[in-house]
Short mmCIF file of C-alpha atoms and ligand atoms in Angstrom, two decimals:
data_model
loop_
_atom_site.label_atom_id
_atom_site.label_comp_id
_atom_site.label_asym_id
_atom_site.label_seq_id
_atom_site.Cartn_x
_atom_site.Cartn_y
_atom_site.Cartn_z
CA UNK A 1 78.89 108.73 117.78
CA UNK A 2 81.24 106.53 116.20
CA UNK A 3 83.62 107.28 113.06
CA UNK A 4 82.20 105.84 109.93
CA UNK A 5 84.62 103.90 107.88
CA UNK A 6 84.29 103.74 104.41
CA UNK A 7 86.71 100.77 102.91
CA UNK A 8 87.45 97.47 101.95
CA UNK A 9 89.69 94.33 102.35
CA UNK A 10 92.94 96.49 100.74
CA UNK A 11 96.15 98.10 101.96
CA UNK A 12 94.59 101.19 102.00
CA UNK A 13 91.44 100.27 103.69
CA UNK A 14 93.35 98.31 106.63
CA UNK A 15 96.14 101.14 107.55
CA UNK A 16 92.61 102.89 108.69
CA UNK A 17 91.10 100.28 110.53
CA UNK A 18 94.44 99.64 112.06
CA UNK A 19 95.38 103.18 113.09
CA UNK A 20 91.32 103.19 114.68
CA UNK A 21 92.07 100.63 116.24
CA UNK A 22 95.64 101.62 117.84
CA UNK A 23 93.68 104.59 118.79
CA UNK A 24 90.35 102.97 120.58
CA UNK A 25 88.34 105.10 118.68
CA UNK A 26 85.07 103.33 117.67
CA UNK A 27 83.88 102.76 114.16
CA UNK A 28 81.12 101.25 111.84
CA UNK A 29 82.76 99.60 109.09
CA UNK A 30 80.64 100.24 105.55
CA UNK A 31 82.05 98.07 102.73
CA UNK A 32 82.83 99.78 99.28
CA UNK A 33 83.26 96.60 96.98
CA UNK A 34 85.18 98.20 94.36
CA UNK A 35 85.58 95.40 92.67
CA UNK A 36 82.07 95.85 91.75
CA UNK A 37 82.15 99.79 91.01
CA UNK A 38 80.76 100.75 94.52
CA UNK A 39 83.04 103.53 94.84
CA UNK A 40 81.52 105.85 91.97
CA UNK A 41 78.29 105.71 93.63
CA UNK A 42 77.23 109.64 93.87
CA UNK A 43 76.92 109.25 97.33
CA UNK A 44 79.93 107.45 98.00
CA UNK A 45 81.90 110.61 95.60
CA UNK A 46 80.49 113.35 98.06
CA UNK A 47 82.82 112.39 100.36
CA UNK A 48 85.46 110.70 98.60
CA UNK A 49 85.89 112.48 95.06
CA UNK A 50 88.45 110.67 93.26
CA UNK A 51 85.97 107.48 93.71
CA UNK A 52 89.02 105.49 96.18
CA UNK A 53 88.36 104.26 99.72
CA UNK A 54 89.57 104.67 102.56
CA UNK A 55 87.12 107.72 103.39
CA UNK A 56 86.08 108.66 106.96
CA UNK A 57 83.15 110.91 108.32
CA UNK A 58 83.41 111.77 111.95
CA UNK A 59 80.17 112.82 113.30
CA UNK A 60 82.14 114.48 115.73
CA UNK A 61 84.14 116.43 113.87
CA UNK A 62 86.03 120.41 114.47
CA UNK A 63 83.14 122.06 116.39
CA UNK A 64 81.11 119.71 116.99
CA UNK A 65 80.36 119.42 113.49
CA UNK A 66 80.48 116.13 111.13
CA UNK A 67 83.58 116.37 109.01
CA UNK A 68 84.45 113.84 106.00
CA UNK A 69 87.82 113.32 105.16
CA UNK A 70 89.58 111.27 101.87
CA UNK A 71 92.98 109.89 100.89
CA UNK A 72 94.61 107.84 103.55
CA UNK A 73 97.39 110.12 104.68
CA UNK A 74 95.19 112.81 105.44
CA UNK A 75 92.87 110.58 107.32
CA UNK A 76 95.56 109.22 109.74
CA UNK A 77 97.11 112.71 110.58
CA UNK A 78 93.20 114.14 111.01
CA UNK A 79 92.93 111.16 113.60
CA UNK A 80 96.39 111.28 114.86
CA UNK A 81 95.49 115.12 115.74
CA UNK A 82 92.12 114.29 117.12
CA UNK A 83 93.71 111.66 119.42
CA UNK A 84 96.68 113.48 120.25
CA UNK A 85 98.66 109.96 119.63
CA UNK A 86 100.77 108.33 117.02
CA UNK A 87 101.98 111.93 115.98
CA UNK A 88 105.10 112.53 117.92
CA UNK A 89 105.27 116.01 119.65
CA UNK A 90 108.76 116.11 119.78
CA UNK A 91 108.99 118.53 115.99
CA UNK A 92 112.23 116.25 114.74
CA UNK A 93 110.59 112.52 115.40
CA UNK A 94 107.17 114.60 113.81
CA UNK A 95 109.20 115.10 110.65
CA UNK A 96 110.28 112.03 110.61
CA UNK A 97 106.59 110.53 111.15
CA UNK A 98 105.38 112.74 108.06
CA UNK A 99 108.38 111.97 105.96
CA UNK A 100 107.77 108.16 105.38
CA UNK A 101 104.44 108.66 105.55
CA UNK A 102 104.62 110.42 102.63
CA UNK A 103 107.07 108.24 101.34
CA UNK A 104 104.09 105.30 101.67
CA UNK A 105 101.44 107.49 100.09
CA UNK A 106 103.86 108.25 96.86
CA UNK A 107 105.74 105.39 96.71
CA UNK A 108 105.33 102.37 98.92
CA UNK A 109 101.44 102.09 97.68
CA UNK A 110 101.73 102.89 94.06
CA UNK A 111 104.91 100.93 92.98
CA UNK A 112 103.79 97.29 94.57
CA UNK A 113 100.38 98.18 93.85
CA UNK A 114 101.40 98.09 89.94
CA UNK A 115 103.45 94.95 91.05
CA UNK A 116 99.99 93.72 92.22
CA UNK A 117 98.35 94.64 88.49
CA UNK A 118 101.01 93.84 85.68
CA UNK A 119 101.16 89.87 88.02
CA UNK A 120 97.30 89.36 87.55
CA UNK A 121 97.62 89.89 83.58
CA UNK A 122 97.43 86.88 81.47
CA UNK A 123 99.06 87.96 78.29
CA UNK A 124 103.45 87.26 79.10
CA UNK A 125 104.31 90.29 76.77
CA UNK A 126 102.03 92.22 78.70
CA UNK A 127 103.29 91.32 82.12
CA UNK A 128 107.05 91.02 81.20
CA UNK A 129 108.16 95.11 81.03
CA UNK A 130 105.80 96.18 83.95
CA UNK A 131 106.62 93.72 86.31
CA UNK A 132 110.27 94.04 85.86
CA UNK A 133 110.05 97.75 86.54
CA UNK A 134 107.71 97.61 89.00
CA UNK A 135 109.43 94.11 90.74
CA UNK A 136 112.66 96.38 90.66
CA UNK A 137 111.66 99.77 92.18
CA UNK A 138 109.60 97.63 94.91
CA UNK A 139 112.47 96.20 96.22
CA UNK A 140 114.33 99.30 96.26
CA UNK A 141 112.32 100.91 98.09
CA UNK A 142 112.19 97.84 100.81
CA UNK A 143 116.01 98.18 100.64
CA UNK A 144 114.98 101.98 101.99
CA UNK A 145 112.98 100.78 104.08
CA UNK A 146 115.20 98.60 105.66
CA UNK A 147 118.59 101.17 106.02
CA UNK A 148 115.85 103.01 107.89
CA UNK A 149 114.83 100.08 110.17
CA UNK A 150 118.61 99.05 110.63
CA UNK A 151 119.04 102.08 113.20
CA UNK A 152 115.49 103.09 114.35
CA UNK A 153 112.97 100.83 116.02
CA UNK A 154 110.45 102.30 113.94
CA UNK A 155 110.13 104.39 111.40
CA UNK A 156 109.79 108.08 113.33
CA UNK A 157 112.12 106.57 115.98
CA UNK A 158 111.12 105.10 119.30
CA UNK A 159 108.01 105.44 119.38
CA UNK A 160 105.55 103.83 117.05
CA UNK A 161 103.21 106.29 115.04
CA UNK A 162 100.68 106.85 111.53
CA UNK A 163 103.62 106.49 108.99
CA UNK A 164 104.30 102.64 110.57
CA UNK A 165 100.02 101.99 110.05
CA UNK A 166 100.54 103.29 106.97
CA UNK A 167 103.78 100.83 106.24
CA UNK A 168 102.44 97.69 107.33
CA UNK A 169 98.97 97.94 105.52
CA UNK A 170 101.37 97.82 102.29
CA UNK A 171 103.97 94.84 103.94
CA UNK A 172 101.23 93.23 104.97
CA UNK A 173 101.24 92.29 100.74
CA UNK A 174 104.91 91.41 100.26
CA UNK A 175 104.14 88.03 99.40
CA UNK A 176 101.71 89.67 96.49
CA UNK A 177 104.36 91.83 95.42
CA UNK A 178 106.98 88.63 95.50
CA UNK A 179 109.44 90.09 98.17
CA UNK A 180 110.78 87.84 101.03
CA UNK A 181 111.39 89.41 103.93
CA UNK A 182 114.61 87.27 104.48
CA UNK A 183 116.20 89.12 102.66
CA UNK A 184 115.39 93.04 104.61
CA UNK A 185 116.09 91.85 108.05
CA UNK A 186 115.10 94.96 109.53
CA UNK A 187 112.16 95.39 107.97
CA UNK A 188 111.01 91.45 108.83
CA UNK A 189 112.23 92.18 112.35
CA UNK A 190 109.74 95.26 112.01
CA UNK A 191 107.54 93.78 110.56
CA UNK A 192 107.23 90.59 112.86
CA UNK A 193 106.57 93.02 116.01
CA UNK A 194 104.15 95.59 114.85
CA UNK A 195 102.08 92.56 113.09
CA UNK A 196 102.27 90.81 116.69
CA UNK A 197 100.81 94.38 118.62
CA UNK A 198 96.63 93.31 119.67
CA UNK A 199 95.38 96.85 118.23
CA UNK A 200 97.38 95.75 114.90
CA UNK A 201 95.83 92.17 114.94
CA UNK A 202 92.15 93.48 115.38
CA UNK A 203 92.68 95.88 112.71
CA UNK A 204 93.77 92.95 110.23
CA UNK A 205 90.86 90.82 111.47
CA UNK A 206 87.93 93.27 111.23
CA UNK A 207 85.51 92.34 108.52
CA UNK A 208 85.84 94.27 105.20
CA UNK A 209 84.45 92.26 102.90
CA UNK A 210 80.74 91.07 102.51
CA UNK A 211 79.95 87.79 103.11
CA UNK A 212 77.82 86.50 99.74
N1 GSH B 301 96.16 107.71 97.58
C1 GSH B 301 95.00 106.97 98.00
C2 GSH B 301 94.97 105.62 97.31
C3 GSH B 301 93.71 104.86 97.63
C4 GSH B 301 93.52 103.69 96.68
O1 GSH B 301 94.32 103.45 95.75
N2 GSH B 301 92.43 102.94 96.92
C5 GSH B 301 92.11 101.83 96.05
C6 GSH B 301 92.01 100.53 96.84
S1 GSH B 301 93.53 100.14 97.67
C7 GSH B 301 90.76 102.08 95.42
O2 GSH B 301 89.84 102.51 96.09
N3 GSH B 301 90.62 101.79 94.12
C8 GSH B 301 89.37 101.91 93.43
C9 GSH B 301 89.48 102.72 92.17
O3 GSH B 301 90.55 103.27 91.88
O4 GSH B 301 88.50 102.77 91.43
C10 GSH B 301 95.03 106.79 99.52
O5 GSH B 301 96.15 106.68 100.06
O6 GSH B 301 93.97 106.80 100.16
#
């Protein structure tokens, strides 16, 4: 049976529909609007407490057995181990994979996510202090991001794995977040060939939001 997706049209929501798709695992797609409170339904909270998408359940889980899973990072290593792909083997370029994704989940999510807030308010005063500390520690971290990418075709190494799905559903925003990628060369040059991958492009494409 396929994995059920729980998501919407977000960074978060399309790392998961990209890494499903990398992986040829099928999956029905089930829309949380949380822009109109869907995700503190009770039912939608038994499997995904802290009321956020993405949230999986594979019917197929250890055993045999369904299995839900929350929180983004956990949800592409649980598939990553399922598949046996996009997790290197090799225990250094593994590290590696789990370091930045880690360094997405804590950092590369929250701080142009806030980016993404403190832009949409109206008032100036308002806007001024939090997008200047959020603008600032954004672009540091694509400055990371890009030392990385100056000696490593991706970010575990070689090989492309969960911590780049993870990346991309965030870069995929930088124009929300007001970087240009002119000016990280190695993350545009990055960026440019994972976006340009078919699995990658499907996962971008795949309806999350409902049509009204
Ligand atoms: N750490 C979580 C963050 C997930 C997250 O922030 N999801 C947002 C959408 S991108 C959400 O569901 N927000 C709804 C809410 O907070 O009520 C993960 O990586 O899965």
């Amino acid at each position: 049976m396929p994995i059920q997706l729980y998501t919407f049209d977000t960074p978060n929501g399309r790392k998961i529909s990209v890494a499903l798709e990398e992986m040829g695992l099928p999956y029905e797609v089930h829309v949380v609007d949380i822009t109109q409170g869907e995700q503190t339904a009770p039912e939608f909270l038994k499997i995904s407490p802290n009321n956020k998408i993405p949230a999986i359940i594979d019917p197929d889980g250890p055993g045999g057995q369904p299995i839900s899973v929350f929180e983004s990072g956990a949800i592409l290593i649980y598939l990553a181990e399922k598949t046996g792909t996009f997790l290197p083997k090799d225990p250094r370029a593994r590290v590696a994979a789990l370091e930045w994704l880690m360094f997405q989940v804590g950092g590369f999510g929250p701080m142009p996510g806030q980016v993404h807030h403190f832009a949409g308010l109206e008032n100036e005063a308002d806007r001024r202090y939090g997008l200047e500390r959020f603008m600032a520690e954004t672009r540091r971290l694509y400055g990371v991001m890009d030392r990385r990418l100056a000696d490593h075709t991706f970010f575990a190494g070689k090989e492309i794995s969960i911590a780049d799905f993870a990346i991309v559903g965030w870069a995929w925003r930088h124009e929300r977040h007001k970087i240009d990628l002119a000016d990280f060369p190695n993350v545009q040059r990055w960026y440019r060939g994972v976006m340009a991958r078919d699995a990658v492009m499907r996962g971008f494409a795949v309806g999350l939001k409902r049509s009204s």
